[in-house]
Amino acid sequence: MKLSLSLQQDFQAPELVLKRAYIKKVVETALRYIGTQSNCEIGIACVDNDESHKLNLEYRQKDKPTNVLSFPSDIPDEMAEYLDAFPIGDLVICIPVVLREASEQNKAPLTHFTHMLVHGTLHLMGYDHETSDVDAEEMEALEIQILAKLGFENPYIEQV
């Protein structure tokens, strides 16, 4: 499985320096862990509060910025055989929200960003924590396992 990454960093913060190779490694680890074998494309945009707020209001009718928004590809599966890499979709990650949440949760910014990247990637692949408790537990378990593979602790255990 090869991953093609389109990265747009409209918002950057000195306390969270993001490297393309690192982002690609995290997404590839998540995709491989859930058994993805075909080549994939993903778009990731790192944005500010205003852009996240606007998109969250437009697509989810929530009047506030959010940590990550997932926009799965709407290309039919039967088209996949004609593509060199299947576009799984786009993630929009709001860096100021990620930084605020990391601080509130006593986590390093990169630790929380990595969690949001894994979380969003799973959403793009059809996992959803908002449909049922069972689905939420499945998604959380996958996040914990993928993050452990990347060397991170369980993100759902409160940090002190």
mmCIF file of N, CA and C in Angstrom, residues 22 25-26 29-30 33 107-108 110-112 114-115 118 142-155 159:
data_model
loop_
_atom_site.group_PDB
_atom_site.id
_atom_site.type_symbol
_atom_site.label_atom_id
_atom_site.label_comp_id
_atom_site.label_asym_id
_atom_site.label_seq_id
_atom_site.Cartn_x
_atom_site.Cartn_y
_atom_site.Cartn_z
ATOM 1 N N TYR A 22 6.131 12.602 8.789
ATOM 2 C CA TYR A 22 5.493 12.116 10.013
ATOM 3 C C TYR A 22 3.994 11.909 9.788
ATOM 4 N N LYS A 25 3.416 8.859 7.730
ATOM 5 C CA LYS A 25 3.658 7.639 8.517
ATOM 6 C C LYS A 25 2.459 7.316 9.403
ATOM 7 N N VAL A 26 1.872 8.325 10.045
ATOM 8 C CA VAL A 26 0.726 8.105 10.928
ATOM 9 C C VAL A 26 -0.472 7.580 10.131
ATOM 10 N N THR A 29 0.157 4.027 8.908
ATOM 11 C CA THR A 29 0.049 3.077 10.014
ATOM 12 C C THR A 29 -1.412 2.764 10.300
ATOM 13 N N ALA A 30 -2.252 3.794 10.336
ATOM 14 C CA ALA A 30 -3.683 3.595 10.583
ATOM 15 C C ALA A 30 -4.313 2.759 9.473
ATOM 16 N N TYR A 33 -3.155 -0.853 9.598
ATOM 17 C CA TYR A 33 -3.684 -1.545 10.779
ATOM 18 C C TYR A 33 -5.098 -2.065 10.529
ATOM 19 N N LYS A 107 -1.688 17.095 27.546
ATOM 20 C CA LYS A 107 -0.990 16.275 26.553
ATOM 21 C C LYS A 107 -0.068 17.162 25.731
ATOM 22 N N ALA A 108 0.983 16.559 25.206
ATOM 23 C CA ALA A 108 1.850 17.274 24.278
ATOM 24 C C ALA A 108 1.053 17.552 23.006
ATOM 25 N N LEU A 110 1.818 17.399 19.865
ATOM 26 C CA LEU A 110 1.976 16.381 18.828
ATOM 27 C C LEU A 110 1.218 15.103 19.175
ATOM 28 N N THR A 111 1.136 14.774 20.443
ATOM 29 C CA THR A 111 0.392 13.592 20.883
ATOM 30 C C THR A 111 -1.084 13.734 20.519
ATOM 31 N N HIS A 112 -1.656 14.889 20.825
ATOM 32 C CA HIS A 112 -3.077 15.093 20.538
ATOM 33 C C HIS A 112 -3.318 15.223 19.030
ATOM 34 N N THR A 114 -1.644 13.771 16.708
ATOM 35 C CA THR A 114 -1.549 12.417 16.166
ATOM 36 C C THR A 114 -2.850 11.659 16.404
ATOM 37 N N HIS A 115 -3.415 11.807 17.600
ATOM 38 C CA HIS A 115 -4.699 11.167 17.892
ATOM 39 C C HIS A 115 -5.779 11.663 16.927
ATOM 40 N N VAL A 118 -5.295 10.109 13.451
ATOM 41 C CA VAL A 118 -5.761 8.721 13.419
ATOM 42 C C VAL A 118 -7.294 8.690 13.449
ATOM 43 N N LEU A 142 -9.645 0.783 18.209
ATOM 44 C CA LEU A 142 -8.720 0.883 17.078
ATOM 45 C C LEU A 142 -7.749 2.049 17.273
ATOM 46 N N GLU A 143 -8.272 3.195 17.710
ATOM 47 C CA GLU A 143 -7.407 4.351 17.946
ATOM 48 C C GLU A 143 -6.329 4.012 18.970
ATOM 49 N N ILE A 144 -6.715 3.376 20.060
ATOM 50 C CA ILE A 144 -5.773 3.004 21.123
ATOM 51 C C ILE A 144 -4.687 2.083 20.563
ATOM 52 N N GLN A 145 -5.089 1.086 19.779
ATOM 53 C CA GLN A 145 -4.146 0.120 19.225
ATOM 54 C C GLN A 145 -3.207 0.758 18.202
ATOM 55 N N ILE A 146 -3.747 1.607 17.341
ATOM 56 C CA ILE A 146 -2.919 2.276 16.323
ATOM 57 C C ILE A 146 -1.938 3.230 16.996
ATOM 58 N N LEU A 147 -2.422 3.986 17.960
ATOM 59 C CA LEU A 147 -1.535 4.922 18.665
ATOM 60 C C LEU A 147 -0.449 4.175 19.436
ATOM 61 N N ALA A 148 -0.780 3.021 19.985
ATOM 62 C CA ALA A 148 0.233 2.212 20.681
ATOM 63 C C ALA A 148 1.320 1.773 19.694
ATOM 64 N N LYS A 149 0.913 1.383 18.486
ATOM 65 C CA LYS A 149 1.886 1.016 17.447
ATOM 66 C C LYS A 149 2.826 2.172 17.134
ATOM 67 N N LEU A 150 2.315 3.385 17.270
ATOM 68 C CA LEU A 150 3.107 4.594 16.999
ATOM 69 C C LEU A 150 3.878 5.067 18.241
ATOM 70 N N GLY A 151 3.714 4.351 19.357
ATOM 71 C CA GLY A 151 4.455 4.684 20.565
ATOM 72 C C GLY A 151 3.752 5.630 21.522
ATOM 73 N N PHE A 152 2.441 5.779 21.376
ATOM 74 C CA PHE A 152 1.676 6.685 22.233
ATOM 75 C C PHE A 152 0.805 5.904 23.209
ATOM 76 N N GLU A 153 0.528 6.525 24.344
ATOM 77 C CA GLU A 153 -0.335 5.919 25.350
ATOM 78 C C GLU A 153 -1.799 6.068 24.951
ATOM 79 N N ASN A 154 -2.651 5.349 25.657
ATOM 80 C CA ASN A 154 -4.093 5.409 25.464
ATOM 81 C C ASN A 154 -4.560 6.870 25.616
ATOM 82 N N PRO A 155 -5.142 7.448 24.565
ATOM 83 C CA PRO A 155 -5.555 8.853 24.645
ATOM 84 C C PRO A 155 -6.798 9.088 25.504
ATOM 85 N N GLN A 159 -4.784 12.430 31.612
ATOM 86 C CA GLN A 159 -3.398 12.762 31.952
ATOM 87 C C GLN A 159 -3.396 13.780 33.089
#
